[in-house]
Short mmCIF file of C-alpha atoms in Angstrom, two decimals:
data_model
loop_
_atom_site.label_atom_id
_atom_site.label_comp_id
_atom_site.label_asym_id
_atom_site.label_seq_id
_atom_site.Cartn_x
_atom_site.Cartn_y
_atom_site.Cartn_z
CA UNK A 300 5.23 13.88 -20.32
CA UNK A 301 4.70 14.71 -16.76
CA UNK A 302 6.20 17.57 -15.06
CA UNK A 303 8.28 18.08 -11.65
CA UNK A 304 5.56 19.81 -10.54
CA UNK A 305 3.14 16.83 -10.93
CA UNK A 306 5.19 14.56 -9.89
CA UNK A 307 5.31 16.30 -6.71
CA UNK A 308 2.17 16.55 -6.17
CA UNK A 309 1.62 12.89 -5.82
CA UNK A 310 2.38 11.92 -1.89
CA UNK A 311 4.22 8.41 -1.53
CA UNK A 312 4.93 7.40 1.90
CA UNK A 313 6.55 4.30 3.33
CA UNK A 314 4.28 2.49 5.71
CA UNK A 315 4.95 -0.50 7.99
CA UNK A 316 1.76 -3.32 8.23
CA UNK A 317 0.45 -3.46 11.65
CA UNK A 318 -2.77 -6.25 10.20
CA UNK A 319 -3.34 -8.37 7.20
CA UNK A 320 -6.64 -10.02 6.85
CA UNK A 321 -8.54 -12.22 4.80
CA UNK A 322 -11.52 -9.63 2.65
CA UNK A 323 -13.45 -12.40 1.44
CA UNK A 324 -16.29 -10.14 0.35
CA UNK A 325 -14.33 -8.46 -2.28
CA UNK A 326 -14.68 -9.49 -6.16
CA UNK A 327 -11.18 -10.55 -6.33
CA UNK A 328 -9.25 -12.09 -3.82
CA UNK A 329 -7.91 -9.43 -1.29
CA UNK A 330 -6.97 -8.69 2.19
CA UNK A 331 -7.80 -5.14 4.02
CA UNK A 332 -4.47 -4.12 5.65
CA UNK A 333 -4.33 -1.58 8.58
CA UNK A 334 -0.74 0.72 7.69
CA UNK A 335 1.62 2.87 9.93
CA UNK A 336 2.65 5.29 8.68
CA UNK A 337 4.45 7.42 11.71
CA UNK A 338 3.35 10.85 11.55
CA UNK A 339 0.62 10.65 9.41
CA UNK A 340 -1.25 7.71 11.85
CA UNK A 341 -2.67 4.30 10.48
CA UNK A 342 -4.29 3.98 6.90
CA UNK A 343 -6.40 0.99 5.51
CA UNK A 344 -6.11 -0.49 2.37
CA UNK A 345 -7.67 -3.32 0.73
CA UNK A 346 -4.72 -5.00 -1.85
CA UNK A 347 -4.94 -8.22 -4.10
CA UNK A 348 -1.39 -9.49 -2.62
CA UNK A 349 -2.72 -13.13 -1.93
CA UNK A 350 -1.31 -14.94 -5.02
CA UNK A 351 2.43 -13.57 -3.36
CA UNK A 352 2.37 -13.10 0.50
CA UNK A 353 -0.25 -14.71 3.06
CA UNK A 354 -1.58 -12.64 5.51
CA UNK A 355 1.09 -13.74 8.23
CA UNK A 356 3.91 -12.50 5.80
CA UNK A 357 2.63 -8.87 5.40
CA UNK A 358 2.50 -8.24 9.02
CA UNK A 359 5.55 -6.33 10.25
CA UNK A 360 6.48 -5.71 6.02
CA UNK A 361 7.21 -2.20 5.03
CA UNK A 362 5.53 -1.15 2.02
CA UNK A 363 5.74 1.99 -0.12
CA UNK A 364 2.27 3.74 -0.60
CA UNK A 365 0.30 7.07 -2.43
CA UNK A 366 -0.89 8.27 0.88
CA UNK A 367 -3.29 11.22 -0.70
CA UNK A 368 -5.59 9.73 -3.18
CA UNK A 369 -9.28 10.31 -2.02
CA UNK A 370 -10.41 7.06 -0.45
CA UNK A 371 -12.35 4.01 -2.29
CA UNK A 372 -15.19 2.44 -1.34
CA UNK A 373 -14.62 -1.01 -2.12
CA UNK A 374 -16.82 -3.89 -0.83
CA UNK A 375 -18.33 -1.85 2.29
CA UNK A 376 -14.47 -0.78 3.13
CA UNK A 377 -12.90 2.19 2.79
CA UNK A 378 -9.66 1.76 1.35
CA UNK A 379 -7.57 4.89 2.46
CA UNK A 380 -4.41 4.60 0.83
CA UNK A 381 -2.80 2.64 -2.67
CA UNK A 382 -0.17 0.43 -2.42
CA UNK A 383 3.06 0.53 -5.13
CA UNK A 384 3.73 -2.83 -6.50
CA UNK A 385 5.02 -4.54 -9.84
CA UNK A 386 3.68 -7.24 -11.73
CA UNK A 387 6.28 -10.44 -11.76
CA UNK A 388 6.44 -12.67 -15.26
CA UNK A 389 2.78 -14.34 -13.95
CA UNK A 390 1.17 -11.12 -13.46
CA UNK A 391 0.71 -11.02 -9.42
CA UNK A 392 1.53 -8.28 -7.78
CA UNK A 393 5.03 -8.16 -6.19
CA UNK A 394 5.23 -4.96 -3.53
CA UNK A 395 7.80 -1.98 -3.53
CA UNK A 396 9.72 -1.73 -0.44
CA UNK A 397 12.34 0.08 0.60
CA UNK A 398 16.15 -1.87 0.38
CA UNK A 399 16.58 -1.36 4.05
CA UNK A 400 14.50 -0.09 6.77
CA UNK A 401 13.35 3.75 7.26
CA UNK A 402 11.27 5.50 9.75
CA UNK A 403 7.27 5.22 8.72
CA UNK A 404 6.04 7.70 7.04
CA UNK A 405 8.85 8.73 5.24
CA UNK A 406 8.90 10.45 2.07
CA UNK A 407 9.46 8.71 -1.10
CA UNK A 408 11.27 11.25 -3.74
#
């Protein structure tokens, strides 16, 4: 079991997609995303969200994020941040979000 105190220590901010685009050079399909997230300035992230949302939907989305993993090198892109999601009865990945909207960069606890 985890503790409080790990718990904690893991950052998750909500974040509000400024770009969505197509990352054809990743393994799996992807897009590289370019976050708000208020205070804490824009992140990148690449995410395998095309089976669910096109590019056009993401833009303007809030999503929920761990905003202090180190960064991962993926495809020649640095993917800054990792974005919360659940997988729906086919396996894609269906995003976290908050139920209404909140300020970027917001706190998730």
């Amino acid at each position: 079991m985890a503790t409080i105190e790990e718990f904690e220590q893991i950052e998750m901010r909500v974040g509000r997609v400024l770009e969505a685009q197509d990352f054809p050079s990743a393994r799996k399909p992807a897009y590289r995303l370019l976050i708000d997230f208020g205070p804490l300035g824009q992140r990148r992230s690449s995410a395998q969200l095309t089976a669910r949302y096109s590019a056009e939907e993401l833009v303007g989305r809030q999503v929920i994020a761990v905003v202090n993993f180190p960064p991962r090198r993926i495809a020649g892109f640095d993917s800054e941040v990792l974005l919360l999601g659940v997988p729906d009865e086919a396996g894609e990945v269906v995003l976290l979000q908050p139920e209404r909207a909140v300020p970027p960069g917001g706190r998730v606890f």
